[in-house]
CSV table of N, CA, C and O and ligand atoms in Angstrom, one decimal:
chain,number,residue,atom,x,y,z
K,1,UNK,N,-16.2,-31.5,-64.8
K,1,UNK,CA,-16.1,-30.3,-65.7
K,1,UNK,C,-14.7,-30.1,-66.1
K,1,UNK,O,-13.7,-30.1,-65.4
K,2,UNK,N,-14.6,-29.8,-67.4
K,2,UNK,CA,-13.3,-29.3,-67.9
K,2,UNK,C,-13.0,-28.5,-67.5
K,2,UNK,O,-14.0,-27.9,-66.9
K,3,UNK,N,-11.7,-27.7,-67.3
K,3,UNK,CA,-10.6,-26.8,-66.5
K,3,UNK,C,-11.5,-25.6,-68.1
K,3,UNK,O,-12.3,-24.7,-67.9
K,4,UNK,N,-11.1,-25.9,-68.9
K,4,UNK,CA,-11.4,-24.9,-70.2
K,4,UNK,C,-13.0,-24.1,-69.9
K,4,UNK,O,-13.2,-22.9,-69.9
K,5,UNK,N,-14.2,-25.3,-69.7
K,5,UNK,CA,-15.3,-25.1,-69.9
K,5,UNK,C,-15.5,-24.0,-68.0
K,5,UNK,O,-16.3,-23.1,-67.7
K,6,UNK,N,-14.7,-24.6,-67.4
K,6,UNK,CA,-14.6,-23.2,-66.3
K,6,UNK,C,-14.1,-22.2,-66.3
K,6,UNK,O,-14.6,-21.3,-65.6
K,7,UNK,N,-13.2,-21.8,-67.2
K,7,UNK,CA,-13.1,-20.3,-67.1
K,7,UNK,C,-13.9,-19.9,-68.2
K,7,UNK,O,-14.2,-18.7,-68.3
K,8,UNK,N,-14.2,-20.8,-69.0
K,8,UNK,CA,-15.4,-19.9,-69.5
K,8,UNK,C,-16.7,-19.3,-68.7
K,8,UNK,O,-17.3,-18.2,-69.0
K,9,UNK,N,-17.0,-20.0,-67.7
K,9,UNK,CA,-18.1,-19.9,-67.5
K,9,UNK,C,-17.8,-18.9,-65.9
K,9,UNK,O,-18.7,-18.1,-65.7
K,10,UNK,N,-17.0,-18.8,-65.3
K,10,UNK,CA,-16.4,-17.8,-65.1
K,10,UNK,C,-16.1,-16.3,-65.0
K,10,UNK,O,-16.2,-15.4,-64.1
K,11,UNK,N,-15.8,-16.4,-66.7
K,11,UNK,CA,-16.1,-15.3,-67.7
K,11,UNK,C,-17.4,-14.5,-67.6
K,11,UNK,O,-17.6,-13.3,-67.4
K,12,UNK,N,-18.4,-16.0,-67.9
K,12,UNK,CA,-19.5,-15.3,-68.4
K,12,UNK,C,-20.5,-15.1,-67.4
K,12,UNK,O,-21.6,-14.7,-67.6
K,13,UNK,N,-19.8,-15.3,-65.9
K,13,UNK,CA,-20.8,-15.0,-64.5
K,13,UNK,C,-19.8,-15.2,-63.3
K,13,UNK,O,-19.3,-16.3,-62.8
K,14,UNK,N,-19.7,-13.8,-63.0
K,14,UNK,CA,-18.9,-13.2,-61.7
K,14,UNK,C,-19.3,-13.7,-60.9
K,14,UNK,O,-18.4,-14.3,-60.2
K,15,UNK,N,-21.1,-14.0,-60.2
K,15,UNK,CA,-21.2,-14.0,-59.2
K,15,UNK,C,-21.1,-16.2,-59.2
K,15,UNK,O,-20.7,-16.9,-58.2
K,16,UNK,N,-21.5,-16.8,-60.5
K,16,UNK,CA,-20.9,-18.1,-60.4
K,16,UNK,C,-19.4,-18.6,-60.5
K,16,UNK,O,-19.0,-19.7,-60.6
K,17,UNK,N,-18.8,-17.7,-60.3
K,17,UNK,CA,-17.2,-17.3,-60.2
K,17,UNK,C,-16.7,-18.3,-58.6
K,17,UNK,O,-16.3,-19.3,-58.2
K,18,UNK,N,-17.3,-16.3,-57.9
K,18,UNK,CA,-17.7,-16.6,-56.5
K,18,UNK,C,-17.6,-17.3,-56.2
K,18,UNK,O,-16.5,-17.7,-55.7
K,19,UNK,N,-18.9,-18.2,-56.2
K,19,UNK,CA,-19.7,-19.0,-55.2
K,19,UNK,C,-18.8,-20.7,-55.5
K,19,UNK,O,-18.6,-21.6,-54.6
K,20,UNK,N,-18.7,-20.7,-56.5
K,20,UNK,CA,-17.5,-21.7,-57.2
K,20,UNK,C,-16.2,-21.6,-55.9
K,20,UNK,O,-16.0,-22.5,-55.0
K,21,UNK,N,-15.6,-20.7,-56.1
K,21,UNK,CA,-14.2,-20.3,-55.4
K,21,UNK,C,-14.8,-20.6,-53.9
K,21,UNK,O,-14.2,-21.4,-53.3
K,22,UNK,N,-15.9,-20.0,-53.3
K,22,UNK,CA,-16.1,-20.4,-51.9
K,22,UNK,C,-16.1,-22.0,-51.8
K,22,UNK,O,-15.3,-22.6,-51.1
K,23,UNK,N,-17.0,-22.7,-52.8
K,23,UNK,CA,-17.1,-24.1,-52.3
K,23,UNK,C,-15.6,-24.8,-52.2
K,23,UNK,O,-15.1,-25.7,-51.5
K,24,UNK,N,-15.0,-24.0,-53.3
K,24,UNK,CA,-13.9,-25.0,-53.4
K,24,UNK,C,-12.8,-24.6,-52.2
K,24,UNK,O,-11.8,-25.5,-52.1
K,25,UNK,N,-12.8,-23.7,-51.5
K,25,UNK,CA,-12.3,-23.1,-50.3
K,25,UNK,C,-12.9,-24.2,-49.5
K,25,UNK,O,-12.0,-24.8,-48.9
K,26,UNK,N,-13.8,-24.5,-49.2
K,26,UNK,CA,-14.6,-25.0,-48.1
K,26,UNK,C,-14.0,-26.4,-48.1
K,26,UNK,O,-13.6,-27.0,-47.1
K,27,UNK,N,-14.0,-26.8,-49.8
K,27,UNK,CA,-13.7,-28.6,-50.1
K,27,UNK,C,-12.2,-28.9,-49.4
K,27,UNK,O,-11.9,-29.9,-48.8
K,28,UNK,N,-11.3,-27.7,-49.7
K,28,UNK,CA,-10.1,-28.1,-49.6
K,28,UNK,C,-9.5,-29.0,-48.2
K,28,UNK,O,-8.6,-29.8,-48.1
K,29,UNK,N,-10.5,-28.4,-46.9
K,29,UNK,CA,-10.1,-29.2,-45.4
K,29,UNK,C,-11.0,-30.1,-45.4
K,29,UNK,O,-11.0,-30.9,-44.5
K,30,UNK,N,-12.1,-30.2,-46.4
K,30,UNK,CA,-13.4,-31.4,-46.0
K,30,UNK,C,-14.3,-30.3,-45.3
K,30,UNK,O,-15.1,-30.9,-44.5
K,31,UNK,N,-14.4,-28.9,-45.4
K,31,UNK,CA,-15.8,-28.0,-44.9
K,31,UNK,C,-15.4,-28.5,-43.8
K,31,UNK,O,-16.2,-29.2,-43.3
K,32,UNK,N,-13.8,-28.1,-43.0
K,32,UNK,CA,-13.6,-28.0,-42.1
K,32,UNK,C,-12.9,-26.8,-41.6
K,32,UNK,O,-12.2,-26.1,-42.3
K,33,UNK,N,-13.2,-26.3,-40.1
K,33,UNK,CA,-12.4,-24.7,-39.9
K,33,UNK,C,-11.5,-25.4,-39.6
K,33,UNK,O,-11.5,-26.4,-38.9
K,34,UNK,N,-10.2,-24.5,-40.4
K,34,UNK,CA,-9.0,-24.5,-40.3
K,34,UNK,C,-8.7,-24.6,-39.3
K,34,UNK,O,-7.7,-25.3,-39.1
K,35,UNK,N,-9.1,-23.9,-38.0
K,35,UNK,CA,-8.4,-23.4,-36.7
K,35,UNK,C,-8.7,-24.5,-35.8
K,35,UNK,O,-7.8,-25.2,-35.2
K,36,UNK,N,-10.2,-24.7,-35.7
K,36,UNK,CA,-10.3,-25.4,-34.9
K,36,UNK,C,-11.2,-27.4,-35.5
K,36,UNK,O,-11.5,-28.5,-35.0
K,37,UNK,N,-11.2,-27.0,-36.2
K,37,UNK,CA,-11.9,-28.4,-37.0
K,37,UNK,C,-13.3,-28.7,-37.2
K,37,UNK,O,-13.7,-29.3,-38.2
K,38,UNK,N,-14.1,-28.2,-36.4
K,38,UNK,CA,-15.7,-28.1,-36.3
K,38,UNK,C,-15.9,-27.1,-38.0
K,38,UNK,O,-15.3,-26.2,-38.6
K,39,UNK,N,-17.1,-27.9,-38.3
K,39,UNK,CA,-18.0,-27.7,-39.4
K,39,UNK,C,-17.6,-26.0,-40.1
K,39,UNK,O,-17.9,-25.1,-39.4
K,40,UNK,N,-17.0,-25.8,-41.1
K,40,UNK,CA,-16.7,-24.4,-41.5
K,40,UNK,C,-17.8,-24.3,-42.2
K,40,UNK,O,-18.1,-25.0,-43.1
K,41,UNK,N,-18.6,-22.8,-41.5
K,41,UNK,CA,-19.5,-22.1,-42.1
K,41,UNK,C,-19.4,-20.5,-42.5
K,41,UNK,O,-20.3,-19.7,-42.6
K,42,UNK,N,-17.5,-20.3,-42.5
K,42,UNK,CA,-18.0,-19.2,-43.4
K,42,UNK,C,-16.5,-18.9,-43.7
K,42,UNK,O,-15.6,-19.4,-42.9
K,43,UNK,N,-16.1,-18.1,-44.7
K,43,UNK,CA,-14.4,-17.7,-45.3
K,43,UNK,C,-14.0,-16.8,-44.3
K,43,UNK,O,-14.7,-15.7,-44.1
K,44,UNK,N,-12.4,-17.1,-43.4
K,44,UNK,CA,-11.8,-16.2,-42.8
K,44,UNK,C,-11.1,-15.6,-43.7
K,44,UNK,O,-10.8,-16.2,-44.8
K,45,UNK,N,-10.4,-13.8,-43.4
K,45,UNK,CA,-9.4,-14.0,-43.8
K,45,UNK,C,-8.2,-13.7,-42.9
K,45,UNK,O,-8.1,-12.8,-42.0
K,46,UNK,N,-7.0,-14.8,-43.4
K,46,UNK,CA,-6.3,-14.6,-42.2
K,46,UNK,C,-5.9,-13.7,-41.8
K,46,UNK,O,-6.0,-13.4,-40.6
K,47,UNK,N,-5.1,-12.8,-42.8
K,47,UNK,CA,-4.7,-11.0,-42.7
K,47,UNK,C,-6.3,-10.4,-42.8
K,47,UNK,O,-7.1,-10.7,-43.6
K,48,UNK,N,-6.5,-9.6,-41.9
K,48,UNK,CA,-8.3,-9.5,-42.3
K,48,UNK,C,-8.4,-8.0,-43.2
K,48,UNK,O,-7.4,-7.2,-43.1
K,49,UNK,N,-8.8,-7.8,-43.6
K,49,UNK,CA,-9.2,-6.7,-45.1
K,49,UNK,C,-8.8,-5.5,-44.8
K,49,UNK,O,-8.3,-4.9,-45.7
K,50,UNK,N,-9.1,-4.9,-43.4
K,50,UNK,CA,-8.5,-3.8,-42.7
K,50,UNK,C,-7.2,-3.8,-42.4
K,50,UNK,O,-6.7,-3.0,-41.6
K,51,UNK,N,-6.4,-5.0,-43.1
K,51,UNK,CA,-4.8,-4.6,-42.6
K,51,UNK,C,-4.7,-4.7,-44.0
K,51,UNK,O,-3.5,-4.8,-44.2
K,52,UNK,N,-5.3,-4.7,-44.9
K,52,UNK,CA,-4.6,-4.6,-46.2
K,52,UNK,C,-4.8,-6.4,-47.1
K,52,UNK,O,-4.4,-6.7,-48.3
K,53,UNK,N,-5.6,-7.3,-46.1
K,53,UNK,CA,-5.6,-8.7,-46.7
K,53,UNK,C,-6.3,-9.0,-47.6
K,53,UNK,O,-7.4,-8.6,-47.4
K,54,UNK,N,-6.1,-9.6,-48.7
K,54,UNK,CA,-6.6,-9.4,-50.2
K,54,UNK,C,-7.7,-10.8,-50.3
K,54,UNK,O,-7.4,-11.9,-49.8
K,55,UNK,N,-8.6,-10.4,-50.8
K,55,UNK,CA,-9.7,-11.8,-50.9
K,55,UNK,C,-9.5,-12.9,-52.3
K,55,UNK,O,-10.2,-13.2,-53.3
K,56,UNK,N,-7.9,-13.3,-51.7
K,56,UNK,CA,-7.7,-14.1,-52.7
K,56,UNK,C,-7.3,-15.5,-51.8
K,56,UNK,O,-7.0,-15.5,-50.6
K,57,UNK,N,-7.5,-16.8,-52.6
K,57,UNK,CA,-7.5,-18.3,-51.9
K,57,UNK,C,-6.0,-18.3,-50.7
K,57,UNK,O,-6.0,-19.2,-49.8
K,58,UNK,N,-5.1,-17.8,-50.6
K,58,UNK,CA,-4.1,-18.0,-50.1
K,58,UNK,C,-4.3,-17.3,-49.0
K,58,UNK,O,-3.9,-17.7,-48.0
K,59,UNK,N,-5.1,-15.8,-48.8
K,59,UNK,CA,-5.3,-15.6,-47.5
K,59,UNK,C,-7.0,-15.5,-46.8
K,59,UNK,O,-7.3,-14.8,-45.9
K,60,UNK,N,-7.7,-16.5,-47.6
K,60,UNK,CA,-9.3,-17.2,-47.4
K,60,UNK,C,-9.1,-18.3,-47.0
K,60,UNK,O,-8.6,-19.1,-47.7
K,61,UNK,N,-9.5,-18.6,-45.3
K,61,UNK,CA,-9.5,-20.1,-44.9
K,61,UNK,C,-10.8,-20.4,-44.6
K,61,UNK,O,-11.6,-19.5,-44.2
K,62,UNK,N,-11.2,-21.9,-44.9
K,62,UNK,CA,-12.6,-22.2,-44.1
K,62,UNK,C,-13.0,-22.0,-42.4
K,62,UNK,O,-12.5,-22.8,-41.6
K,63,UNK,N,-13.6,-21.0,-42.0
K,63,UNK,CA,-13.6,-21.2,-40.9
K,63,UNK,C,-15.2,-21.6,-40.0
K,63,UNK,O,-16.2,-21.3,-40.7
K,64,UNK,N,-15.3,-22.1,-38.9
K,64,UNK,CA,-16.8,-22.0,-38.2
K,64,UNK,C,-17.1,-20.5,-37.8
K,64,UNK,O,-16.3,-19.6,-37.4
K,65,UNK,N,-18.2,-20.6,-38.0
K,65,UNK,CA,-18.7,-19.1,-37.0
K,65,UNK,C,-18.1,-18.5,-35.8
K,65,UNK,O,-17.6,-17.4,-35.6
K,66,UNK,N,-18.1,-19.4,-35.3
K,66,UNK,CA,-17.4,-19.3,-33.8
K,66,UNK,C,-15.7,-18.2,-34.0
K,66,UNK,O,-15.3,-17.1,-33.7
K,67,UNK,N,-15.2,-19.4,-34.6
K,67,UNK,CA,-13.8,-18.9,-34.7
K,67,UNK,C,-13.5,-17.4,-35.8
K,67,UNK,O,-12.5,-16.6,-35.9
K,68,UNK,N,-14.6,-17.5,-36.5
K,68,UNK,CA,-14.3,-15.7,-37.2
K,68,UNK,C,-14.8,-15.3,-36.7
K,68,UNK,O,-14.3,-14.2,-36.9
K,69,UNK,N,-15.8,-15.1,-35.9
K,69,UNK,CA,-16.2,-14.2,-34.9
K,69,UNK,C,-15.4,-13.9,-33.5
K,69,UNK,O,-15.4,-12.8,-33.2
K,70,UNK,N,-15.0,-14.6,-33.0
K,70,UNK,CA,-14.5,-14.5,-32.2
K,70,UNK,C,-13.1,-14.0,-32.5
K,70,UNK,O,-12.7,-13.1,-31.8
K,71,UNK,N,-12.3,-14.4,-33.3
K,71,UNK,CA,-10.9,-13.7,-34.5
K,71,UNK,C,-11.5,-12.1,-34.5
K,71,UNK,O,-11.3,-11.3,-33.7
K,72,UNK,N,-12.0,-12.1,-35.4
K,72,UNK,CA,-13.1,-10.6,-36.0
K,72,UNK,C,-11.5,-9.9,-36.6
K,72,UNK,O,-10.9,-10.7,-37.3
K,73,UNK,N,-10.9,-8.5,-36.4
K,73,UNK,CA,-10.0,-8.2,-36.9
K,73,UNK,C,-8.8,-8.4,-36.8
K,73,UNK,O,-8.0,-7.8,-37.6
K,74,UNK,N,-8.5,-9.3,-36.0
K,74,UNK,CA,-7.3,-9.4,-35.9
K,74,UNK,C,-6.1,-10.6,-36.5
K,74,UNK,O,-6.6,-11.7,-36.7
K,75,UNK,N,-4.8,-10.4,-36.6
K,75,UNK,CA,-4.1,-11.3,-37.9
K,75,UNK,C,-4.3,-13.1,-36.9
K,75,UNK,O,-4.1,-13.5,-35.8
K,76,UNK,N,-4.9,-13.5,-38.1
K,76,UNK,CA,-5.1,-15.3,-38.0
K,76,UNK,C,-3.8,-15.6,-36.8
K,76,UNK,O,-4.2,-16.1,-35.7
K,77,UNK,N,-2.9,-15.5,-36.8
K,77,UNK,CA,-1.7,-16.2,-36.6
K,77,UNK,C,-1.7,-16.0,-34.7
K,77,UNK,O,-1.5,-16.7,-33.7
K,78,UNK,N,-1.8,-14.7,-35.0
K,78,UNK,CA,-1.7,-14.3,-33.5
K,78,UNK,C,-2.7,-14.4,-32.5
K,78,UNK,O,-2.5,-14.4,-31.3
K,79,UNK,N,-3.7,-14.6,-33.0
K,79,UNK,CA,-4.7,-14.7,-32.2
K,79,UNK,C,-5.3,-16.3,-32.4
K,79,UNK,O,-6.3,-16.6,-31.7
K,80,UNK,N,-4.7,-17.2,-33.3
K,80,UNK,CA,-4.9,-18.6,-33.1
K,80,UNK,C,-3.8,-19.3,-31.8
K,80,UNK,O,-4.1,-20.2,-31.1
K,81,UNK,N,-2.6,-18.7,-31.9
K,81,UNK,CA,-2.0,-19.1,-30.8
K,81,UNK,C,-2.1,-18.7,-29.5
K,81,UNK,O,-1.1,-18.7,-28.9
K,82,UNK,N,-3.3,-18.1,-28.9
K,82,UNK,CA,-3.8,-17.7,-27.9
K,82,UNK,C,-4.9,-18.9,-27.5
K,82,UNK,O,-5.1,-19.2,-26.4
K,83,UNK,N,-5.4,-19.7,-28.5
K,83,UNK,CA,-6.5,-20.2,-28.5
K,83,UNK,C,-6.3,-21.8,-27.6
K,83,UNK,O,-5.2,-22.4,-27.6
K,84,UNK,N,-8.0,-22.4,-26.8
K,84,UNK,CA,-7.1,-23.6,-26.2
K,84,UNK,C,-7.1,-24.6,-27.1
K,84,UNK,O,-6.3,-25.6,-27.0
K,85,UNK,N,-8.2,-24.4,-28.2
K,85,UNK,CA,-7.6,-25.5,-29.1
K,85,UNK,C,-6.3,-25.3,-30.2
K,85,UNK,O,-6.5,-26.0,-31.2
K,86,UNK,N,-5.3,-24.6,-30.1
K,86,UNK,CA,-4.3,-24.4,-30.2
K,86,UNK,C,-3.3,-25.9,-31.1
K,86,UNK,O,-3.1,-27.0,-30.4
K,87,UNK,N,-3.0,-25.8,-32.2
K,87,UNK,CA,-2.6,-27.1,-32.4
K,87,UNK,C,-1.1,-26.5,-33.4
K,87,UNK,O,-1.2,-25.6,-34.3
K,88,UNK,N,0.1,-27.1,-33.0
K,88,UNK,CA,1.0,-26.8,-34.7
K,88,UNK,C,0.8,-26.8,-35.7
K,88,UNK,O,1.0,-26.0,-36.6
K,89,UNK,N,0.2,-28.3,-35.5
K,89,UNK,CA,0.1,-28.5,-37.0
K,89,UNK,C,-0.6,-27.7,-37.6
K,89,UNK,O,-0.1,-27.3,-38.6
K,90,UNK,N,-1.9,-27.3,-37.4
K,90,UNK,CA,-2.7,-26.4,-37.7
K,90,UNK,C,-1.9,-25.2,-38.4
K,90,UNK,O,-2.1,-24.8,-39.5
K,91,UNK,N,-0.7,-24.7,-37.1
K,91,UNK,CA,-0.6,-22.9,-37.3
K,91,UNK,C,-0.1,-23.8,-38.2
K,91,UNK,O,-1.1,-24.1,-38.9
K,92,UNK,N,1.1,-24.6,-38.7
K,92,UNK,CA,1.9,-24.7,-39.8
K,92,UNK,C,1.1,-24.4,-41.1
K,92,UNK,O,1.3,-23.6,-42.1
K,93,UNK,N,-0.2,-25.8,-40.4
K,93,UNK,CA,-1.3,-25.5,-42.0
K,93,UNK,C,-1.6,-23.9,-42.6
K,93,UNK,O,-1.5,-23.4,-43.7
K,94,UNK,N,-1.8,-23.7,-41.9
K,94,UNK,CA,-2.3,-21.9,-41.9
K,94,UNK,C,-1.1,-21.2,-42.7
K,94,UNK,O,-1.3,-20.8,-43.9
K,95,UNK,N,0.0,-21.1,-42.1
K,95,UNK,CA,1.1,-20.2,-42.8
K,95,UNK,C,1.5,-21.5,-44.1
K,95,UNK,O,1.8,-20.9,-45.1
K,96,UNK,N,1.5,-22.7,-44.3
K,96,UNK,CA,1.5,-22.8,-45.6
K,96,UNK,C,0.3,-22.0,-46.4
K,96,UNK,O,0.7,-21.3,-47.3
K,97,UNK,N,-1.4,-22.1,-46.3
K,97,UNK,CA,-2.1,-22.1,-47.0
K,97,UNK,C,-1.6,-20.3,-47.1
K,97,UNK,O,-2.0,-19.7,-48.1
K,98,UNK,N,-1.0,-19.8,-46.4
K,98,UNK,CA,-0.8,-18.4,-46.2
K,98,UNK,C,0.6,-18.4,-47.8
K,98,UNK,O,0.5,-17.9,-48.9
K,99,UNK,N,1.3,-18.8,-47.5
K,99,UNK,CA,2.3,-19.0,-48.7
K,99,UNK,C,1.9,-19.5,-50.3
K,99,UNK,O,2.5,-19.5,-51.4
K,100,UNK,N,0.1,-20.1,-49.9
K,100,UNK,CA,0.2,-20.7,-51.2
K,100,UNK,C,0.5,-22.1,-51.8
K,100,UNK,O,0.4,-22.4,-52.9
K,101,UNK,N,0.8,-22.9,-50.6
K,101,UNK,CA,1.4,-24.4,-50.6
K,101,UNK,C,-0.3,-25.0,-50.0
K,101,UNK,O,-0.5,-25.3,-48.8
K,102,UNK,N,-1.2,-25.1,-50.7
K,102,UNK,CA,-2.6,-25.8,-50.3
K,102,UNK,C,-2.4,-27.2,-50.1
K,102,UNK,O,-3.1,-27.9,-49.4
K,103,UNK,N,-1.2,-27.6,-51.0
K,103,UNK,CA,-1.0,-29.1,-51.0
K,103,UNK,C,-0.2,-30.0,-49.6
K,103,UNK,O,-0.4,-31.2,-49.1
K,104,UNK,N,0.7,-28.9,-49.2
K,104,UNK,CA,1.2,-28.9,-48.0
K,104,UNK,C,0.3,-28.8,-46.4
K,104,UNK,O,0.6,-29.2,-45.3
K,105,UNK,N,-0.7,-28.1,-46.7
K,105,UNK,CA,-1.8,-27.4,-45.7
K,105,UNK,C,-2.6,-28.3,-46.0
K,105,UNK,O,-3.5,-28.1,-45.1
K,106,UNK,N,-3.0,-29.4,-46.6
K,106,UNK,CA,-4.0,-30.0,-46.5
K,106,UNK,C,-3.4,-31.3,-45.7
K,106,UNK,O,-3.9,-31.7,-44.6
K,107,UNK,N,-2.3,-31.8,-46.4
K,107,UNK,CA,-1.4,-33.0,-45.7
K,107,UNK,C,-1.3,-32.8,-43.9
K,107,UNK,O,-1.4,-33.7,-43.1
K,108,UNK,N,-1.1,-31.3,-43.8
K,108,UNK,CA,-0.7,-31.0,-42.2
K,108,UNK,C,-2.3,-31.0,-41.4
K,108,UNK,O,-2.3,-31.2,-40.2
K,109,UNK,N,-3.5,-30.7,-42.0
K,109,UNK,CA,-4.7,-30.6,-41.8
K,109,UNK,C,-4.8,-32.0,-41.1
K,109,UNK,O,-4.8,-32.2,-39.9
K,110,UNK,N,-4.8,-33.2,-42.6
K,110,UNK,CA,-4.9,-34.3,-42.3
K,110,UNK,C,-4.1,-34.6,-41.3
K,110,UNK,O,-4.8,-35.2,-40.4
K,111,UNK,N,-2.6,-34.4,-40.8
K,111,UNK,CA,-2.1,-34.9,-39.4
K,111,UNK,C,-2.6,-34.8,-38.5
K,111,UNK,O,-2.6,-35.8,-37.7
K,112,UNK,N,-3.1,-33.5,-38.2
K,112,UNK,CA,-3.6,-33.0,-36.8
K,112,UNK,C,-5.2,-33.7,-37.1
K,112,UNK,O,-5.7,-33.7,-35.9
K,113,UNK,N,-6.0,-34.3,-37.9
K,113,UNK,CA,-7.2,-34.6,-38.1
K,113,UNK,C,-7.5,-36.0,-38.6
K,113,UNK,O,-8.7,-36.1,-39.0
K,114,UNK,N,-6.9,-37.2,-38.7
K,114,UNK,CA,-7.2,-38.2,-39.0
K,114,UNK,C,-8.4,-38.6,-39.5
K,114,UNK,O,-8.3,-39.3,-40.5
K,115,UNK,N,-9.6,-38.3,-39.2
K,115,UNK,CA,-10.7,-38.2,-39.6
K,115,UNK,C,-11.2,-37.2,-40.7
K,115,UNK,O,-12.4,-37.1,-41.0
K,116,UNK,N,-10.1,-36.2,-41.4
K,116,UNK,CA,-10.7,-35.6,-42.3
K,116,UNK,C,-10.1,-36.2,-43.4
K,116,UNK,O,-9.1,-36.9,-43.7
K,117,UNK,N,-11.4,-35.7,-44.1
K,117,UNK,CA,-11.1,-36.2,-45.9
K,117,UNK,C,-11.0,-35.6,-46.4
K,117,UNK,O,-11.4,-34.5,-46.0
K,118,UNK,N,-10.4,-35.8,-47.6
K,118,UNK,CA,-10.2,-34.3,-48.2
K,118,UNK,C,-11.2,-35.3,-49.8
K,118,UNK,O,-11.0,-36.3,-50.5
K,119,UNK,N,-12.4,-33.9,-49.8
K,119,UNK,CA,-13.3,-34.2,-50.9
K,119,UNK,C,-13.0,-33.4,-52.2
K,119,UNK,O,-13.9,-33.1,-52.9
K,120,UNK,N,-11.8,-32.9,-52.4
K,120,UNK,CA,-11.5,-32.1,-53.7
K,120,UNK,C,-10.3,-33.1,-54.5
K,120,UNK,O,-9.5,-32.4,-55.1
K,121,UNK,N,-10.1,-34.4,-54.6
K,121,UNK,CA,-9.3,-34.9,-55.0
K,121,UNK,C,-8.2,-34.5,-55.9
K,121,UNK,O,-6.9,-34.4,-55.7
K,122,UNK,N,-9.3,-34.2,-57.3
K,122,UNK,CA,-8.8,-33.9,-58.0
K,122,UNK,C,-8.1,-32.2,-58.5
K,122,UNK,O,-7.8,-32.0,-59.7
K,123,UNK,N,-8.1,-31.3,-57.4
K,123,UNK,CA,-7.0,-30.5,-57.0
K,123,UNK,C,-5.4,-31.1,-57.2
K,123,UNK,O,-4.5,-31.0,-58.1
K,124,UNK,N,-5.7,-31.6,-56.2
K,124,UNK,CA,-5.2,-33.0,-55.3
K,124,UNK,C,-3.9,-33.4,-57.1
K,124,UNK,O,-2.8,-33.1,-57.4
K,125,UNK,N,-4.7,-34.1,-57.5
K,125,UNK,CA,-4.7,-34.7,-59.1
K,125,UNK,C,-3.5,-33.8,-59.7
K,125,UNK,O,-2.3,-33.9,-59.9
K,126,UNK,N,-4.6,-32.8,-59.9
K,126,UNK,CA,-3.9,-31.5,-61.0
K,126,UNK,C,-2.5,-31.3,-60.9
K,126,UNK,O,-1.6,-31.2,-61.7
K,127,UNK,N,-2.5,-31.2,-59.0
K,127,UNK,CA,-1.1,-29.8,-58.9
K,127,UNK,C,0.3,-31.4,-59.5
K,127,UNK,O,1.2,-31.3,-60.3
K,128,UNK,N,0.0,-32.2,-58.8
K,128,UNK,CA,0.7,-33.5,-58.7
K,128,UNK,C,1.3,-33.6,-60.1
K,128,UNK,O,2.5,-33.8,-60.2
K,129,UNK,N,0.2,-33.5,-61.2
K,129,UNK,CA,0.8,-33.5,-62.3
K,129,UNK,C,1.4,-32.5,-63.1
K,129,UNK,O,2.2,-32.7,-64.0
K,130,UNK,N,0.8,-31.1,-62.6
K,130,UNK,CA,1.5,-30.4,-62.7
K,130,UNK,C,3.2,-30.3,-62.3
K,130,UNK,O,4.0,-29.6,-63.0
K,131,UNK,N,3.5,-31.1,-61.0
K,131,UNK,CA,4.5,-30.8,-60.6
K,131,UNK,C,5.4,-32.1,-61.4
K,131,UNK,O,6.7,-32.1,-61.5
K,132,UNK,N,4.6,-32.9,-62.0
K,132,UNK,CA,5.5,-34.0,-62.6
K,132,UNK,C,6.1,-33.4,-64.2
K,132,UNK,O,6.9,-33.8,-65.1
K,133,UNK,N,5.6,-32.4,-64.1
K,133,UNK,CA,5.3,-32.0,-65.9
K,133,UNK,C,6.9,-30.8,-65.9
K,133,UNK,O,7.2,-30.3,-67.0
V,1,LIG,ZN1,-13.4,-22.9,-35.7
């Protein structure tokens, strides 16, 4: 799909906006939870909505049931480093995707995860050439 022919379409349906922005949240680890790596089935957010965290891609991570449930209100950061699957690379990933650096958060994903792929390539593509331009 063209970059053009998406914001049109966008435009012309909020709720295919949405559901767009969720998958592509999901694609970015391979529909994996950020925290702990198991199958992401649903959007954290890391600042959670009651402290003021905004439902935009930089503070929406893929997470499993488990781990937003068990998170529930409290800030991503602090309550991931309590956890036993506990990993750096991860927090790092986290506070990049927290900054807005997805490209950096995916690379650090992949460290701690060898086995993940990352199925949104052409993100991947874009920013690259963006950054060449
Ligand atoms: Zn998890």
């Amino acid at each position: 799909m063209h970059i053009n022919d998406a914001v049109f379409l966008e435009d012309l349906c909020p709720k295919f906006r949405l559901r767009q922005w969720r998958k592509s949240i999901h694609k970015f680890t391979g529909k994996s939870c950020i925290y702990c790596g198991k199958p992401s089935e649903s959007i954290d957010h890391v600042i959670p909505q009651s402290q003021g965290g905004l439902s935009i891609t930089e503070n929406c991570v893929p997470a499993c049931l488990s781990c937003n449930g068990d998170k529930s209100d409290e800030n991503a950061l602090y309550w991931y480093r309590r956890q036993k699957f506990y990993d750096p690379r991860r927090a790092m990933a986290i506070r990049a995707w927290l900054e807005g650096d997805l490209r950096l958060a995916i690379r650090l994903l992949q460290w701690a995860n060898p086995n993940f792929k990352v199925k949104n390539k052409n993100y991947l593509k874009d920013e690259s050439e963006y950054k060449a331009a």
